[in-house]
XYZ file of C-alpha atoms in Angstrom:
173
model
C 20.946 -0.254 14.575
C 21.425 -5.023 14.614
C 17.666 -5.557 15.455
C 15.208 -7.341 13.243
C 12.737 -4.957 11.875
C 10.129 -4.086 14.340
C 7.619 -4.974 10.842
C 9.645 -8.423 10.525
C 9.593 -8.671 14.530
C 5.886 -8.276 14.992
C 5.214 -10.443 12.576
C 7.620 -12.769 14.456
C 4.921 -13.224 17.136
C 2.229 -13.725 15.129
C 3.101 -16.021 13.269
C 4.313 -18.019 16.845
C 2.556 -21.732 17.127
C -1.199 -21.192 19.107
C 0.423 -23.381 22.242
C 3.099 -21.687 22.576
C 0.854 -17.810 22.969
C 0.153 -18.252 26.867
C 3.884 -19.305 27.965
C 5.783 -15.565 25.554
C 2.751 -13.413 26.891
C 4.048 -15.025 30.256
C 8.344 -14.487 29.643
C 7.550 -11.502 26.544
C 5.504 -8.466 27.936
C 3.918 -7.008 31.497
C 0.975 -7.671 30.878
C -1.158 -8.168 34.997
C -0.940 -12.338 34.733
C -5.515 -11.529 34.840
C -5.211 -10.329 31.453
C -2.317 -13.215 30.334
C -5.521 -15.886 31.476
C -7.987 -13.780 29.904
C -6.411 -14.091 26.940
C -5.362 -17.908 27.105
C -8.551 -18.637 27.014
C -9.748 -16.995 23.689
C -10.093 -20.842 21.276
C -10.218 -20.828 17.782
C -9.234 -17.827 15.103
C -9.820 -15.969 17.967
C -6.669 -16.686 19.631
C -5.319 -14.088 16.495
C -6.487 -11.725 19.026
C -3.921 -13.407 21.873
C -1.180 -13.196 19.240
C -1.131 -9.724 18.006
C -1.065 -8.984 21.788
C 2.238 -10.381 22.119
C 3.691 -9.402 18.929
C 2.339 -5.700 19.823
C 3.668 -5.942 23.527
C 7.036 -7.690 22.213
C 7.653 -4.952 19.826
C 7.176 -1.941 22.139
C 9.335 -3.064 24.442
C 11.822 -3.819 21.568
C 11.227 -1.203 19.001
C 8.999 1.079 21.212
C 5.912 1.760 20.760
C 5.320 4.251 17.283
C 7.003 1.165 15.721
C 5.024 -1.277 17.534
C 1.876 0.798 16.601
C 3.057 0.979 12.860
C 4.140 -2.287 12.476
C 0.163 -3.124 13.766
C -0.913 -1.078 11.525
C 1.193 -2.732 8.476
C -0.026 -6.097 9.349
C -4.069 -5.030 9.885
C -3.759 -3.246 6.554
C -1.768 -6.230 4.863
C -3.752 -8.880 6.262
C -7.160 -6.754 6.181
C -9.673 -5.895 3.415
C -7.320 -3.904 1.259
C -9.104 -0.741 1.325
C -7.588 2.272 2.400
C -4.485 1.091 2.256
C -2.100 4.896 3.095
C 1.349 5.446 3.134
C 1.225 6.127 6.704
C -0.637 2.291 7.764
C 2.025 1.378 5.570
C 5.134 3.195 6.448
C 6.461 -0.681 9.117
C 6.729 -3.537 6.387
C 9.847 -4.025 4.207
C 10.363 -1.721 1.881
C 12.304 -1.019 -1.500
C 13.265 1.645 -3.220
C 13.182 1.570 -7.755
C 13.691 3.628 -10.238
C 10.465 5.206 -11.922
C 12.968 4.582 -15.341
C 13.569 0.694 -14.594
C 9.827 0.488 -14.472
C 8.879 1.674 -17.602
C 11.092 -0.355 -19.939
C 9.733 -3.449 -17.633
C 10.775 -5.391 -15.224
C 10.530 -9.293 -14.197
C 7.884 -10.249 -11.834
C 10.250 -13.706 -10.301
C 13.973 -10.966 -10.462
C 12.001 -8.347 -8.408
C 11.380 -10.548 -5.986
C 14.555 -12.381 -5.385
C 15.581 -9.221 -5.709
C 13.770 -8.350 -2.001
C 14.662 -11.555 -0.627
C 10.996 -12.389 -1.311
C 12.515 -15.437 -2.841
C 15.556 -17.053 -1.881
C 16.860 -17.644 -6.282
C 14.546 -16.543 -9.658
C 14.118 -20.387 -10.060
C 12.244 -20.767 -6.759
C 9.874 -17.209 -7.783
C 9.633 -19.132 -11.259
C 7.951 -22.362 -9.091
C 6.366 -19.984 -6.811
C 4.045 -18.410 -10.315
C 3.372 -22.253 -11.290
C 2.635 -22.533 -8.281
C -0.327 -19.969 -7.645
C 1.982 -18.456 -4.573
C 3.219 -14.911 -5.869
C 1.096 -11.995 -5.866
C 0.614 -8.305 -7.204
C -0.655 -5.956 -5.546
C -3.180 -8.706 -3.879
C -2.981 -10.195 -7.483
C -2.248 -13.578 -8.523
C 0.645 -13.397 -11.285
C -0.219 -16.394 -13.447
C 2.211 -16.218 -16.543
C 6.062 -16.467 -16.352
C 6.463 -13.968 -19.101
C 4.283 -10.818 -16.656
C 6.874 -8.049 -16.627
C 6.127 -5.343 -13.934
C 5.290 -1.872 -15.404
C 3.322 1.586 -14.530
C 0.135 0.184 -14.755
C 1.179 -1.947 -11.432
C 1.809 1.423 -9.704
C -0.824 2.886 -6.978
C -0.233 6.483 -5.341
C 0.871 3.550 -2.504
C 3.775 2.103 -4.488
C 3.111 -1.481 -5.477
C 2.627 -4.417 -3.055
C 4.562 -7.807 -3.557
C 3.408 -10.437 -1.341
C 4.920 -14.405 -1.100
C 2.647 -16.860 -0.341
C 0.300 -15.849 2.876
C 2.156 -14.340 4.871
C 5.371 -12.749 3.288
C 3.985 -9.396 1.640
C 7.674 -6.377 0.450
C 6.953 -2.660 -0.822
C 8.144 -0.866 -4.024
C 8.533 2.184 -3.942
C 8.856 3.620 -7.204
C 10.750 7.923 -7.166
């Protein structure tokens, strides 16, 4: 199973260049040409719908329909309003499990973001914090000395975000 995780695969297609969407729909999906032409006609912010169709179809072909639905639900939950996030909606999102004991002791965000792969080093994570690019549960980290602890825990774990598009879920056991 050397495949890219379904959520990451889905996000790859959603984040493709607007100019490539029509060509990719023709190459990587089995959608009828009439539907592809309809999606190609979308402009401005509506192009997102075409990208989501591309992402869903390509993910469904590669990972199966169930994985495509989970990836789509995770993406819409992560990038939506944030209301009503459930564990099943977040199922396809990349996740890491940590112990409650570790969380109780406090965790440096730069360390955790590096550990889960949202930053390449602690130095980069600290730079991103200074620039306002790291978030915990959709709240910007503003202090380099901030520690993650049990207060950050939600019923669905802890949601880490780097920049606008990179998410990772922390599950606490």
